[in-house]
JSON list of C-alpha atoms in Angstrom, two decimals:
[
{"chain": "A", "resi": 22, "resn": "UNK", "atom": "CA", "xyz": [0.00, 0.00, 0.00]},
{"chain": "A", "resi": 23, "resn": "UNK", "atom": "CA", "xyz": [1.08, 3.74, -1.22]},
{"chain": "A", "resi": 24, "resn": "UNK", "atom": "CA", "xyz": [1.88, 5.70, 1.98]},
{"chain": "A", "resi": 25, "resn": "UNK", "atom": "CA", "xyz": [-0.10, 8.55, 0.69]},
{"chain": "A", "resi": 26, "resn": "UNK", "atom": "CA", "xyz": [-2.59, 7.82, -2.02]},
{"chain": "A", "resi": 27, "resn": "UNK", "atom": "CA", "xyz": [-4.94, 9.64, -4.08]},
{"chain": "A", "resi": 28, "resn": "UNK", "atom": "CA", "xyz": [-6.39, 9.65, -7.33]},
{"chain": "A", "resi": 29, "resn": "UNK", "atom": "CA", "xyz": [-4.46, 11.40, -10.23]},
{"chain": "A", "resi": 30, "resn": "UNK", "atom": "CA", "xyz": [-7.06, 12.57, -12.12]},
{"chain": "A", "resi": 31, "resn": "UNK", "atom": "CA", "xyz": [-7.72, 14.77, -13.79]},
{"chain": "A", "resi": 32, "resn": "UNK", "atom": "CA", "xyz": [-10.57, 16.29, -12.68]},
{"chain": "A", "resi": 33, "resn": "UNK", "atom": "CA", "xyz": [-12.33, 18.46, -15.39]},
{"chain": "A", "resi": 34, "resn": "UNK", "atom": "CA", "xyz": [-14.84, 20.21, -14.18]},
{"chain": "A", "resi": 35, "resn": "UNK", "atom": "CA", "xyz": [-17.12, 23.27, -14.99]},
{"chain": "A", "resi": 36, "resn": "UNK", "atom": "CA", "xyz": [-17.01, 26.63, -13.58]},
{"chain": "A", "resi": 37, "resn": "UNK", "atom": "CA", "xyz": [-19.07, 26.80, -10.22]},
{"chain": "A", "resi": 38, "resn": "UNK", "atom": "CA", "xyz": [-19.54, 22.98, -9.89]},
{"chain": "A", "resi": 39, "resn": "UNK", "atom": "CA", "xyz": [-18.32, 21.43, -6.79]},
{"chain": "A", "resi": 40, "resn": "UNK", "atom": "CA", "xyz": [-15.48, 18.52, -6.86]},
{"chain": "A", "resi": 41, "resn": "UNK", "atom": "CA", "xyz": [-14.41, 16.47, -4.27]},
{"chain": "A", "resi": 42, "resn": "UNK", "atom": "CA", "xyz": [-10.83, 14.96, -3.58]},
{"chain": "A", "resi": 43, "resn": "UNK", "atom": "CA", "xyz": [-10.23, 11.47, -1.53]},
{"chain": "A", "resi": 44, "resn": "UNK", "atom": "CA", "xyz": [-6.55, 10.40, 0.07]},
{"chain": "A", "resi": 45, "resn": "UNK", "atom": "CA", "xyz": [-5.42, 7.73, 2.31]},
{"chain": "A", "resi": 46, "resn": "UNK", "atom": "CA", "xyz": [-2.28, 7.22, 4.37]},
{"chain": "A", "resi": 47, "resn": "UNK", "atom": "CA", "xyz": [-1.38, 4.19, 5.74]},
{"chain": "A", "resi": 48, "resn": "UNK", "atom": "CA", "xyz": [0.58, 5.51, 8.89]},
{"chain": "A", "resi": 49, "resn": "UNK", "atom": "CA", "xyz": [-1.62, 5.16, 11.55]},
{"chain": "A", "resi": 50, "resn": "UNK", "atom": "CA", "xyz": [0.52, 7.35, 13.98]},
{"chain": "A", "resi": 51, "resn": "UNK", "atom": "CA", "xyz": [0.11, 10.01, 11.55]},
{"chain": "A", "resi": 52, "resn": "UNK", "atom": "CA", "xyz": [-1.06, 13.27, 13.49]},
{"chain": "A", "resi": 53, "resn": "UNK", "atom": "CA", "xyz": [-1.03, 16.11, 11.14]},
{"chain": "A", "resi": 54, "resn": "UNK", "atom": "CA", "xyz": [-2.77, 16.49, 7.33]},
{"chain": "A", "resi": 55, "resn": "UNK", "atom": "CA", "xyz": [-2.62, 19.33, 4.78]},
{"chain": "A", "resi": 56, "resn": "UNK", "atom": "CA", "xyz": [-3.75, 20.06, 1.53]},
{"chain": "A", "resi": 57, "resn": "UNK", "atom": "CA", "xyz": [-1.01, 21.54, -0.68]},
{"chain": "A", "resi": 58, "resn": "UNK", "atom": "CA", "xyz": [-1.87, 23.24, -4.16]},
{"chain": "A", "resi": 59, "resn": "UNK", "atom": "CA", "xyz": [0.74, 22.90, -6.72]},
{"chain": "A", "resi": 60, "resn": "UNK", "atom": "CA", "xyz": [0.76, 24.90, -10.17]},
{"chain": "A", "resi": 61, "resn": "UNK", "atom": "CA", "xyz": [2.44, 23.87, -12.87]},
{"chain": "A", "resi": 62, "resn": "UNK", "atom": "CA", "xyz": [6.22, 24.05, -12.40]},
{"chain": "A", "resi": 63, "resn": "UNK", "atom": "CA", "xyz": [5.95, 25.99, -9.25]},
{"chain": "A", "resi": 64, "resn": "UNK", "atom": "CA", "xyz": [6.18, 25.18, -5.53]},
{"chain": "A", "resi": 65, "resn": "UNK", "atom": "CA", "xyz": [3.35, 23.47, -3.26]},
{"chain": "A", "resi": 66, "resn": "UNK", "atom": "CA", "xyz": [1.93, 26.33, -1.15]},
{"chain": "A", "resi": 67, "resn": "UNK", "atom": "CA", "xyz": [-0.19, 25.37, 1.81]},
{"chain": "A", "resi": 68, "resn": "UNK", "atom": "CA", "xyz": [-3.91, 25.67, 1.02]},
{"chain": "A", "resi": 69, "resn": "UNK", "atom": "CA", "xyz": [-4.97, 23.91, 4.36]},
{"chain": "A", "resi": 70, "resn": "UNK", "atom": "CA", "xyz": [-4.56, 21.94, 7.62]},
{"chain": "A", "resi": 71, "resn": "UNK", "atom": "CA", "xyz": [-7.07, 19.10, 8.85]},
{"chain": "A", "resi": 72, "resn": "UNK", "atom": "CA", "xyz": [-8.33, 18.92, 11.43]},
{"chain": "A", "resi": 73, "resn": "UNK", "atom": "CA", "xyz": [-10.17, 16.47, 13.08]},
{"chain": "A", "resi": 74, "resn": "UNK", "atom": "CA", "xyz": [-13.20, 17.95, 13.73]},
{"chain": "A", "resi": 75, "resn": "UNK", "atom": "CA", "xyz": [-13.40, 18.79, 10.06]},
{"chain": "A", "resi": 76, "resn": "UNK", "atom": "CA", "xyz": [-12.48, 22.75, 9.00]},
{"chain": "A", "resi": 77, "resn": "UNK", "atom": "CA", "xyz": [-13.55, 24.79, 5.94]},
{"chain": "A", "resi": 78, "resn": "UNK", "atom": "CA", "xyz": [-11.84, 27.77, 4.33]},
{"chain": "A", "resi": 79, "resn": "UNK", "atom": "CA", "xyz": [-14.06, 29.98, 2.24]},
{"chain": "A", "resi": 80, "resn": "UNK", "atom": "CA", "xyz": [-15.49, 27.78, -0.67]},
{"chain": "A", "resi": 81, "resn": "UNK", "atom": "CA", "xyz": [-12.75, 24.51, 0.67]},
{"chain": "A", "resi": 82, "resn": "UNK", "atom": "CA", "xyz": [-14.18, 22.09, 3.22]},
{"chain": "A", "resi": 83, "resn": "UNK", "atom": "CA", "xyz": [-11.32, 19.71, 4.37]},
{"chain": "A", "resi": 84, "resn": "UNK", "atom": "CA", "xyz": [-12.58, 16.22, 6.68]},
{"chain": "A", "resi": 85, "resn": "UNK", "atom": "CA", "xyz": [-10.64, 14.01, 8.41]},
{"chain": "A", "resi": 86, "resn": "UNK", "atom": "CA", "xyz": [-11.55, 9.84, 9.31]},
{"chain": "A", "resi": 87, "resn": "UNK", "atom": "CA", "xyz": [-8.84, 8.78, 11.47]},
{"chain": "A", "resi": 88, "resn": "UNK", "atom": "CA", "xyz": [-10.70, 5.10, 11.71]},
{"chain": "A", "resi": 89, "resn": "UNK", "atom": "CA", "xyz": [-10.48, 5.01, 8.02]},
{"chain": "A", "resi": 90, "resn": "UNK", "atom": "CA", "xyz": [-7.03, 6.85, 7.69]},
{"chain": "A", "resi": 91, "resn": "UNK", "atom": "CA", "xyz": [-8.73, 8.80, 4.88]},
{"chain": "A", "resi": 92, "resn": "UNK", "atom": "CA", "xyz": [-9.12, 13.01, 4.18]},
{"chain": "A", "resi": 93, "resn": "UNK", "atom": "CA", "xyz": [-10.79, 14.50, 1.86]},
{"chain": "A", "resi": 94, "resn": "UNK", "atom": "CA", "xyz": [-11.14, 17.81, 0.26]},
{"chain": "A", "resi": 95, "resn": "UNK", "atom": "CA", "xyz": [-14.40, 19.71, -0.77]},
{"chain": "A", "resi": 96, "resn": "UNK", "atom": "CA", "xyz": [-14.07, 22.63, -3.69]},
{"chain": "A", "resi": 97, "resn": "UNK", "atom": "CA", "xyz": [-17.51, 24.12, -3.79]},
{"chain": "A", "resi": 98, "resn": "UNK", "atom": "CA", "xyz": [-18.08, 27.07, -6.79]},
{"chain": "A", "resi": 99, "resn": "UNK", "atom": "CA", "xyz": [-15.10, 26.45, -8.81]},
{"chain": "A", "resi": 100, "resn": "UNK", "atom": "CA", "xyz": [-13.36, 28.81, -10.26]},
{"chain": "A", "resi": 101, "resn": "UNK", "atom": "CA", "xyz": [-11.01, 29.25, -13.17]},
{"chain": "A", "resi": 102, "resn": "UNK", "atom": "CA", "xyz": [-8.28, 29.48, -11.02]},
{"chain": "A", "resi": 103, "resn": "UNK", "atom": "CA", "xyz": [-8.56, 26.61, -8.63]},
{"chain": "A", "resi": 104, "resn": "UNK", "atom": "CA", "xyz": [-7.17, 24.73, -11.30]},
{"chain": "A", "resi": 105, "resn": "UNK", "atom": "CA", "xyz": [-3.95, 23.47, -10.14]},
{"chain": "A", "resi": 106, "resn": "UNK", "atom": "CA", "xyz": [-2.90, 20.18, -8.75]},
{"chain": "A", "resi": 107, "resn": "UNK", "atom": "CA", "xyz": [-4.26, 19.27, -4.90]},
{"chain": "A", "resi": 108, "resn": "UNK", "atom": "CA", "xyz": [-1.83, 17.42, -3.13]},
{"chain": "A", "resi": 109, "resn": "UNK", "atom": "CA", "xyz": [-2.48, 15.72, 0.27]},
{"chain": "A", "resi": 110, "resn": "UNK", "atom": "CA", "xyz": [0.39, 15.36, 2.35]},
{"chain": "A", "resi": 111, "resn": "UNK", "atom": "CA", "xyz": [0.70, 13.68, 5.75]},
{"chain": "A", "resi": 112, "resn": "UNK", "atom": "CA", "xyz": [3.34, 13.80, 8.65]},
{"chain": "A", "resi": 113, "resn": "UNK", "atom": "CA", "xyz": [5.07, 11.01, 8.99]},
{"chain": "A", "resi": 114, "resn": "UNK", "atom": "CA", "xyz": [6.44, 10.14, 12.64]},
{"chain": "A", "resi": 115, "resn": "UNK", "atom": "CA", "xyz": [9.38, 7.69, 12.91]},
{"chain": "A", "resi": 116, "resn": "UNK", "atom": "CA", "xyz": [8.46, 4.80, 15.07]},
{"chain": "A", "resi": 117, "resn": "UNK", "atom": "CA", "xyz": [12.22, 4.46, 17.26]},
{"chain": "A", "resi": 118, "resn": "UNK", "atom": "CA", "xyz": [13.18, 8.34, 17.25]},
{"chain": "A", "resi": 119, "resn": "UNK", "atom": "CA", "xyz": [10.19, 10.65, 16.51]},
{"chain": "A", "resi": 120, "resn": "UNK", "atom": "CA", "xyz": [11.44, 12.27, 14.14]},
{"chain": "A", "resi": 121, "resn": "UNK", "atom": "CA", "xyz": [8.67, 13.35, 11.62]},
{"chain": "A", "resi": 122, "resn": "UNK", "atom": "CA", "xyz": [8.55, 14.32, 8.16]},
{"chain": "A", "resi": 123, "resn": "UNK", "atom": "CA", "xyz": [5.95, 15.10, 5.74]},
{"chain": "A", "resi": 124, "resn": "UNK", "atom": "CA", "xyz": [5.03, 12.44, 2.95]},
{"chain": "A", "resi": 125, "resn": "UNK", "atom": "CA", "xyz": [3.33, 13.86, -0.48]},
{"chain": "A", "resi": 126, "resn": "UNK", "atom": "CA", "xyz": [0.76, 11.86, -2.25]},
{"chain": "A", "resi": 127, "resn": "UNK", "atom": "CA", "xyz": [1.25, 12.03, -6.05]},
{"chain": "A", "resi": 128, "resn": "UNK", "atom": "CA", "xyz": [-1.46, 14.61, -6.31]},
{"chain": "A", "resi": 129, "resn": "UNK", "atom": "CA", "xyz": [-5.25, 14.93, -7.80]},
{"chain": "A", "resi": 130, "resn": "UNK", "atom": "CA", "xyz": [-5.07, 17.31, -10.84]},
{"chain": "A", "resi": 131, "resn": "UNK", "atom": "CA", "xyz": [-7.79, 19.20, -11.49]},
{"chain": "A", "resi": 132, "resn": "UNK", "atom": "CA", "xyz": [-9.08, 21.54, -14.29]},
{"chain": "A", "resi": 133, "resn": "UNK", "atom": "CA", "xyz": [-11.87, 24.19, -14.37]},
{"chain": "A", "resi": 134, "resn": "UNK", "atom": "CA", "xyz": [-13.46, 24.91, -17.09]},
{"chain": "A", "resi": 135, "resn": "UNK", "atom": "CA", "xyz": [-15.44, 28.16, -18.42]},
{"chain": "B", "resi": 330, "resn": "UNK", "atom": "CA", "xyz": [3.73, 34.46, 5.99]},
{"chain": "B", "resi": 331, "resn": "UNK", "atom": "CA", "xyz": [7.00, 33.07, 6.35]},
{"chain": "B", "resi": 332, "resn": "UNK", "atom": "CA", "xyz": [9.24, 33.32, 3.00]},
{"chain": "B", "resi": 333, "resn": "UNK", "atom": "CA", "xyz": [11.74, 30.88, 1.65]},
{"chain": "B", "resi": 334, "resn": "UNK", "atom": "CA", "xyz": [14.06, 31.51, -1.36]},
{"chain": "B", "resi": 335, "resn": "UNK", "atom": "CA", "xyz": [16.16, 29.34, -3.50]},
{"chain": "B", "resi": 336, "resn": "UNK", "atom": "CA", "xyz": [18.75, 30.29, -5.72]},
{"chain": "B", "resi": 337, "resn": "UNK", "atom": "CA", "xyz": [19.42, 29.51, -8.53]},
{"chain": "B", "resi": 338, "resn": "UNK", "atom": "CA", "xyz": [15.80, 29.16, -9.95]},
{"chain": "B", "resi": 339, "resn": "UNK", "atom": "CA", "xyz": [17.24, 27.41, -12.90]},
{"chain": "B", "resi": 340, "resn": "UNK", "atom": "CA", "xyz": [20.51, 25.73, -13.55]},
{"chain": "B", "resi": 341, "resn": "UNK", "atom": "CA", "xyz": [21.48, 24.03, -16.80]},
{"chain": "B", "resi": 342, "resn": "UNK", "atom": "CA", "xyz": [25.67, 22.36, -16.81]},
{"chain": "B", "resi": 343, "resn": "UNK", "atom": "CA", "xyz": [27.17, 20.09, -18.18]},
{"chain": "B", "resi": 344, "resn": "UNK", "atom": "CA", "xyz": [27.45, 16.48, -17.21]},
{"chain": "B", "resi": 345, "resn": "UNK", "atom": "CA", "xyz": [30.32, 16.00, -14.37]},
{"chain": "B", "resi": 346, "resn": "UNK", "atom": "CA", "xyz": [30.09, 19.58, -13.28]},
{"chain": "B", "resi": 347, "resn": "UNK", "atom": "CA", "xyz": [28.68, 20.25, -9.32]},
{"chain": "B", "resi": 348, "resn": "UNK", "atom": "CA", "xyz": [25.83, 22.81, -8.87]},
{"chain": "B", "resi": 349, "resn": "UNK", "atom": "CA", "xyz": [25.15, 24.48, -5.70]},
{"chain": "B", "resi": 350, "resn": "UNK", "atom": "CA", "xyz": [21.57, 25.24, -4.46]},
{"chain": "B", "resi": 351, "resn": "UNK", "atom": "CA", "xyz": [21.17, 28.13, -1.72]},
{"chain": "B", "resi": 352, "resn": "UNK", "atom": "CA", "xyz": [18.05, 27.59, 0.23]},
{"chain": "B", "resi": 353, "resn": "UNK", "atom": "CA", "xyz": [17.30, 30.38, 2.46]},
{"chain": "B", "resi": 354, "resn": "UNK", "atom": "CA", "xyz": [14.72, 31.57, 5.17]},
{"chain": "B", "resi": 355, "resn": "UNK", "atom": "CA", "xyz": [13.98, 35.69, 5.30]},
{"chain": "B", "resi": 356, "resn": "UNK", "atom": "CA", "xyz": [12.45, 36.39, 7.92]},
{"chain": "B", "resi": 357, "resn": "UNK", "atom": "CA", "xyz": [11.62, 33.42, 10.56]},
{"chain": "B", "resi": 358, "resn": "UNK", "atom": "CA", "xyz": [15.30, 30.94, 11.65]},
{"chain": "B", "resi": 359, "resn": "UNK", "atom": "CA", "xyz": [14.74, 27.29, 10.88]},
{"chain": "B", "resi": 360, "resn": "UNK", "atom": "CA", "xyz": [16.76, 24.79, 12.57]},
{"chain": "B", "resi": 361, "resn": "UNK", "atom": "CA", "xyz": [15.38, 22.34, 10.47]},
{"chain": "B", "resi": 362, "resn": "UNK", "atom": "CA", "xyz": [15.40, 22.59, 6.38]},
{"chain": "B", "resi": 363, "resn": "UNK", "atom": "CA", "xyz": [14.23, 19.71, 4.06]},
{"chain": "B", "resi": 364, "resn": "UNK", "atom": "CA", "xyz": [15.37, 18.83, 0.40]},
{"chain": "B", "resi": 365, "resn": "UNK", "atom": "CA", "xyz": [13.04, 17.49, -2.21]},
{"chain": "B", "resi": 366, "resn": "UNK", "atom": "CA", "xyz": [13.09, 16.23, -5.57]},
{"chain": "B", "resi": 367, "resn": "UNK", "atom": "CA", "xyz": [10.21, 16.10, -8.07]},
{"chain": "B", "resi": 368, "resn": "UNK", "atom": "CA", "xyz": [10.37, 14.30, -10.82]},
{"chain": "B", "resi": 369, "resn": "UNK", "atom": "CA", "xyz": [7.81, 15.19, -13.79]},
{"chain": "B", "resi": 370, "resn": "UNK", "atom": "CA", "xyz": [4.27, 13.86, -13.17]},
{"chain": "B", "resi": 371, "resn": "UNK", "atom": "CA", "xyz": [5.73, 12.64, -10.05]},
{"chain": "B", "resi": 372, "resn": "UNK", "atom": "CA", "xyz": [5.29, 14.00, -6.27]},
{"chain": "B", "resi": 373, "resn": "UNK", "atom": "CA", "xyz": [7.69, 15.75, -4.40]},
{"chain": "B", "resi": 374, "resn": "UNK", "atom": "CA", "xyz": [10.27, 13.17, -2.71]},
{"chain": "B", "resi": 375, "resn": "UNK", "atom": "CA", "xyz": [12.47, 13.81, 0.47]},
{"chain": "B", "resi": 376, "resn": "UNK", "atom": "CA", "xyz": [15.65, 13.69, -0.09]},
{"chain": "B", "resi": 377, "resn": "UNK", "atom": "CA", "xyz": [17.26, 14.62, 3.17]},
{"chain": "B", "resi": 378, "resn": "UNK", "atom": "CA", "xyz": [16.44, 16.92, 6.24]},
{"chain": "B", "resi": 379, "resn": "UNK", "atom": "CA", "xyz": [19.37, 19.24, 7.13]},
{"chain": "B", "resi": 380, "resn": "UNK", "atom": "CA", "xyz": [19.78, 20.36, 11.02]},
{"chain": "B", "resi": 381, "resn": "UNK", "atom": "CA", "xyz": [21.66, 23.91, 11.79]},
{"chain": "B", "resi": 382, "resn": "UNK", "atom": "CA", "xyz": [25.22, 22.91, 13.02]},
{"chain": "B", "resi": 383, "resn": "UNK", "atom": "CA", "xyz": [24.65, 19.20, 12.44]},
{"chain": "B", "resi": 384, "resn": "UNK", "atom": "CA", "xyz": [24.86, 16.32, 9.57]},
{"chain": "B", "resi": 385, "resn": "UNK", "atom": "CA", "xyz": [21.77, 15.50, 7.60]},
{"chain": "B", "resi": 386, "resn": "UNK", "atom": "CA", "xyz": [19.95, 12.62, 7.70]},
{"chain": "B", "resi": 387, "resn": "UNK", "atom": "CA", "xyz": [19.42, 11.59, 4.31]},
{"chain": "B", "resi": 388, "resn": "UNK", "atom": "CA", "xyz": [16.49, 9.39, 3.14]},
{"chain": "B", "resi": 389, "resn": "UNK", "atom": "CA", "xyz": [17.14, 5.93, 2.16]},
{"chain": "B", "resi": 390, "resn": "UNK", "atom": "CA", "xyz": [17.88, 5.49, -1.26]},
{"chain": "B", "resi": 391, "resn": "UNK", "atom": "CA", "xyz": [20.08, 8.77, -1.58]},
{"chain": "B", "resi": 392, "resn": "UNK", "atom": "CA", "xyz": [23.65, 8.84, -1.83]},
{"chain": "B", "resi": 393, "resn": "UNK", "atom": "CA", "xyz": [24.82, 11.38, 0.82]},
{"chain": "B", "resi": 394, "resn": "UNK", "atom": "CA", "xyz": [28.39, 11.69, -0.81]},
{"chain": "B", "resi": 395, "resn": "UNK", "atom": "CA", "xyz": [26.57, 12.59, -3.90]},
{"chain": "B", "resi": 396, "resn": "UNK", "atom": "CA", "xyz": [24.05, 15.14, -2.51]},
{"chain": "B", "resi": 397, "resn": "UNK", "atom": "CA", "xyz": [26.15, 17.19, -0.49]},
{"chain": "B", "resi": 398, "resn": "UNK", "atom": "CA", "xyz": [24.14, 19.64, 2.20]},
{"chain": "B", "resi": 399, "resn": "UNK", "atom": "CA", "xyz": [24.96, 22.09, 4.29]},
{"chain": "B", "resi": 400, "resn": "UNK", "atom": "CA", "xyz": [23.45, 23.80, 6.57]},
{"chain": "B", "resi": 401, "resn": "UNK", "atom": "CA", "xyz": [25.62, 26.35, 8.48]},
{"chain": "B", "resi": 402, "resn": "UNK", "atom": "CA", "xyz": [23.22, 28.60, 9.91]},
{"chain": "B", "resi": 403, "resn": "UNK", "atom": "CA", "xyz": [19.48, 29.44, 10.97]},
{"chain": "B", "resi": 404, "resn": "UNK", "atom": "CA", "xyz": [18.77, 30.53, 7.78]},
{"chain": "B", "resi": 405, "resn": "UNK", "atom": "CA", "xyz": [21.02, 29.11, 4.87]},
{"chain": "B", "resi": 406, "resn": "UNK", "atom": "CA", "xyz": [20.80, 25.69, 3.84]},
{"chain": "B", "resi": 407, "resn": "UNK", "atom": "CA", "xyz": [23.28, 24.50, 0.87]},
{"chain": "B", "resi": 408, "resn": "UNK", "atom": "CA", "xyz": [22.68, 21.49, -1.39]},
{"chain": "B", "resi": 409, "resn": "UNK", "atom": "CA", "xyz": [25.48, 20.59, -3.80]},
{"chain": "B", "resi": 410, "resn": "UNK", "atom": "CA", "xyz": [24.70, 18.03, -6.36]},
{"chain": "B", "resi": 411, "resn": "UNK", "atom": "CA", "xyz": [28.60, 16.39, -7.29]},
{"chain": "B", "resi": 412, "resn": "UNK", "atom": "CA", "xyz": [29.10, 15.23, -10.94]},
{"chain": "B", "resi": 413, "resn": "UNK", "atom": "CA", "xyz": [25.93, 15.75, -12.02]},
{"chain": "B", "resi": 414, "resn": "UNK", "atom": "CA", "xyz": [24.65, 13.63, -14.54]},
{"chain": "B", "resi": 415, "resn": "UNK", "atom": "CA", "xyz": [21.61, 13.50, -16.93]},
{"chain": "B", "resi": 416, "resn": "UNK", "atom": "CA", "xyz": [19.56, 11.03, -14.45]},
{"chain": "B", "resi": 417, "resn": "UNK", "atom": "CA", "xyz": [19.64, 14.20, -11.94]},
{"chain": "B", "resi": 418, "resn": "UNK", "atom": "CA", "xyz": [18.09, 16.57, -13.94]},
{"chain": "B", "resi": 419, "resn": "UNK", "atom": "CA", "xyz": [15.03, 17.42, -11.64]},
{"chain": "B", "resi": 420, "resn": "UNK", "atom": "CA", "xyz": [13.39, 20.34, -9.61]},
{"chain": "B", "resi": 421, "resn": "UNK", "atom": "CA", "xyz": [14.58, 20.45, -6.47]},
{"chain": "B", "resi": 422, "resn": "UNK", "atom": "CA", "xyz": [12.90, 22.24, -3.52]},
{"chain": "B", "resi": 423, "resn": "UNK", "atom": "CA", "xyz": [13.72, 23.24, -0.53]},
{"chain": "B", "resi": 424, "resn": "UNK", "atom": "CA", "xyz": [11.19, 23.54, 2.55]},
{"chain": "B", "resi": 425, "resn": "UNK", "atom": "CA", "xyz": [12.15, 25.36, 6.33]},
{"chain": "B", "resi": 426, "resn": "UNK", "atom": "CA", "xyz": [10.08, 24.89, 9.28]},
{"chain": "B", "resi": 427, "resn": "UNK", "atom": "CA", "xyz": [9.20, 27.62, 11.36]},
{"chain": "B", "resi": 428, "resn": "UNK", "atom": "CA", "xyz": [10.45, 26.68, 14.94]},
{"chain": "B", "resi": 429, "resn": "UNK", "atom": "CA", "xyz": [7.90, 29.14, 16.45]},
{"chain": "B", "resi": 430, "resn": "UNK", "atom": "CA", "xyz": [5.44, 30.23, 14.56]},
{"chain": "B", "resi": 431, "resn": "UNK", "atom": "CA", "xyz": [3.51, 32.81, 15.51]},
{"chain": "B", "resi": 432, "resn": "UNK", "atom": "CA", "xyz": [0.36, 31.53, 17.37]},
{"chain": "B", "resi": 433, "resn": "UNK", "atom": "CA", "xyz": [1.38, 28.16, 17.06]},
{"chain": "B", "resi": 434, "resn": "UNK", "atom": "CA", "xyz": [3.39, 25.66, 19.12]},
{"chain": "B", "resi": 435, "resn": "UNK", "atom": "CA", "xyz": [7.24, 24.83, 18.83]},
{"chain": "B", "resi": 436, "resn": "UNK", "atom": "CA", "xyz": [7.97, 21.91, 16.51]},
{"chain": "B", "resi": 437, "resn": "UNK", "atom": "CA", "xyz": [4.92, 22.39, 14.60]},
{"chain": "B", "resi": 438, "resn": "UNK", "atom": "CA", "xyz": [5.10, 20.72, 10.98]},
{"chain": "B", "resi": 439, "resn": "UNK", "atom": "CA", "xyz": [4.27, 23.79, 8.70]},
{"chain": "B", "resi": 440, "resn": "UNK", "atom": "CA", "xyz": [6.73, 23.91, 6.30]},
{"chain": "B", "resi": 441, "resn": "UNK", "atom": "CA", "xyz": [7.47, 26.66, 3.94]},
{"chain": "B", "resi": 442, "resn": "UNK", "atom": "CA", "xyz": [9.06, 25.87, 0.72]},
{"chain": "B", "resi": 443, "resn": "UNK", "atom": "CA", "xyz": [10.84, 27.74, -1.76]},
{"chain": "B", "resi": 444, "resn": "UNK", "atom": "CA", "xyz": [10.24, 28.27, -5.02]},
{"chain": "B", "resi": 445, "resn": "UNK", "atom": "CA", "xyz": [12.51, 25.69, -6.23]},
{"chain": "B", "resi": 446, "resn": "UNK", "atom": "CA", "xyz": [15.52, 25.16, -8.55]},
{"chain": "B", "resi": 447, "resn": "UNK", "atom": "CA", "xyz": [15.13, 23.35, -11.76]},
{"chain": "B", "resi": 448, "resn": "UNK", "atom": "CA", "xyz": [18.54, 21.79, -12.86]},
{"chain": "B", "resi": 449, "resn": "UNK", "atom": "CA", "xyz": [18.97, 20.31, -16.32]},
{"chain": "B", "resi": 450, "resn": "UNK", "atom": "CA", "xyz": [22.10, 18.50, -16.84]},
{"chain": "B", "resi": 451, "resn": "UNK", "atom": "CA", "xyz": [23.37, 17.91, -20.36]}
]
């Protein structure tokens, strides 16, 4: 099993529909999840945290299942510019010296559409 | 928010030629810097984490004598790629985490990254 998995896509998608994204990680001792958006030959910038009680951001609803070791990500009213690729990324604690890092899933591209 | 820069933003050499990659925090110290490597269509990969004043610990699977880092203060990490060669040719990105970010707790995992550095070896 993928440490962090999600669905490549793509996504296409017209302007003001909503799209969902699914991940799982397969670290259970995993305490902290973000969605990353990545543009095309550019750098991931943070887009959110999860939490567990579920958070939203605007028109971006991110939920956590810890039971299920899966997140998700909501895009409600999409717009032009959401288009970018979503990646879900997941700290990943070292069993024997807790030392953590974060792990990238291969990313869910998505396109918008006028 | 915090900013993280990289330089150079693009590199192309020659094969068997070293390239140095400046990673550096602005405004926040990071004891802690990561390297990545993406590969295209692929996600980003760590490569190593470098600690101020300290070796790095370098993921398994990369050759340390190869991917030289450096990380000499709070706010300058170096990564030196020796003898490059075509297979290397890659964007590489670096990432610093804020030690104490402002509102948050010490040894948080938000990362900043820079804008990367995309090498192309001939």
């Amino acid at each position: 099993r993928k440490e962090v998995e999600q669905d490549p896509g793509p996504f296409n998608v017209p302007e003001g529909a909503t799209v969902a994204f699914n991940c799982t990680y397969s670290n259970s001792a995993s305490q902290s999840f973000f969605w990353y958006r990545q543009d095309c030959r550019k750098e991931p910038k943070l887009l959110m945290s999860v939490y567990s009680s579920g958070n939203e951001d605007g028109r971006f609803t991110a939920q956590l299942n810890r039971a299920s070791q899966y997140i998700s990500l909501l895009i409600r009213d999409s717009k032009l510019s959401d288009s970018a690729t979503y990646l879900c990324v997941v700290n990943w604690p070292a069993a024997n010296t807790g030392f953590q890092k974060l792990v990238f899933g291969t990313g869910t591209r998505l396109l918008v559409s006028p | 928010g915090a900013v993280v820069s990289q330089h150079p933003s693009r590199v192309i050499c020659k094969s068997g030629t070293s390239v140095k990659i400046e990673c550096r925090s602005l405004d926040f110290q990071a004891t802690t810097m990561f390297w990545y490597r993406q590969f295209p269509k692929q996600s980003l990969m760590l490569m190593a984490t470098s600690n101020e004043g300290s070796k790095a610990t370098y993921e398994q699977g990369v050759e340390k004598d190869k991917f030289l880092i450096n990380h000499a203060s709070l706010t300058l990490s170096t990564l030196t790629v020796t003898s490059a060669h075509p297979e290397d040719s890659s964007f590489y990105i670096c990432s610093a985490r804020d030690q104490w970010p402002s509102g948050g707790q010490a040894g948080t995992d938000t990362q900043y990254f820079g804008p990367g550095t995309r090498l192309t070896v001939l």
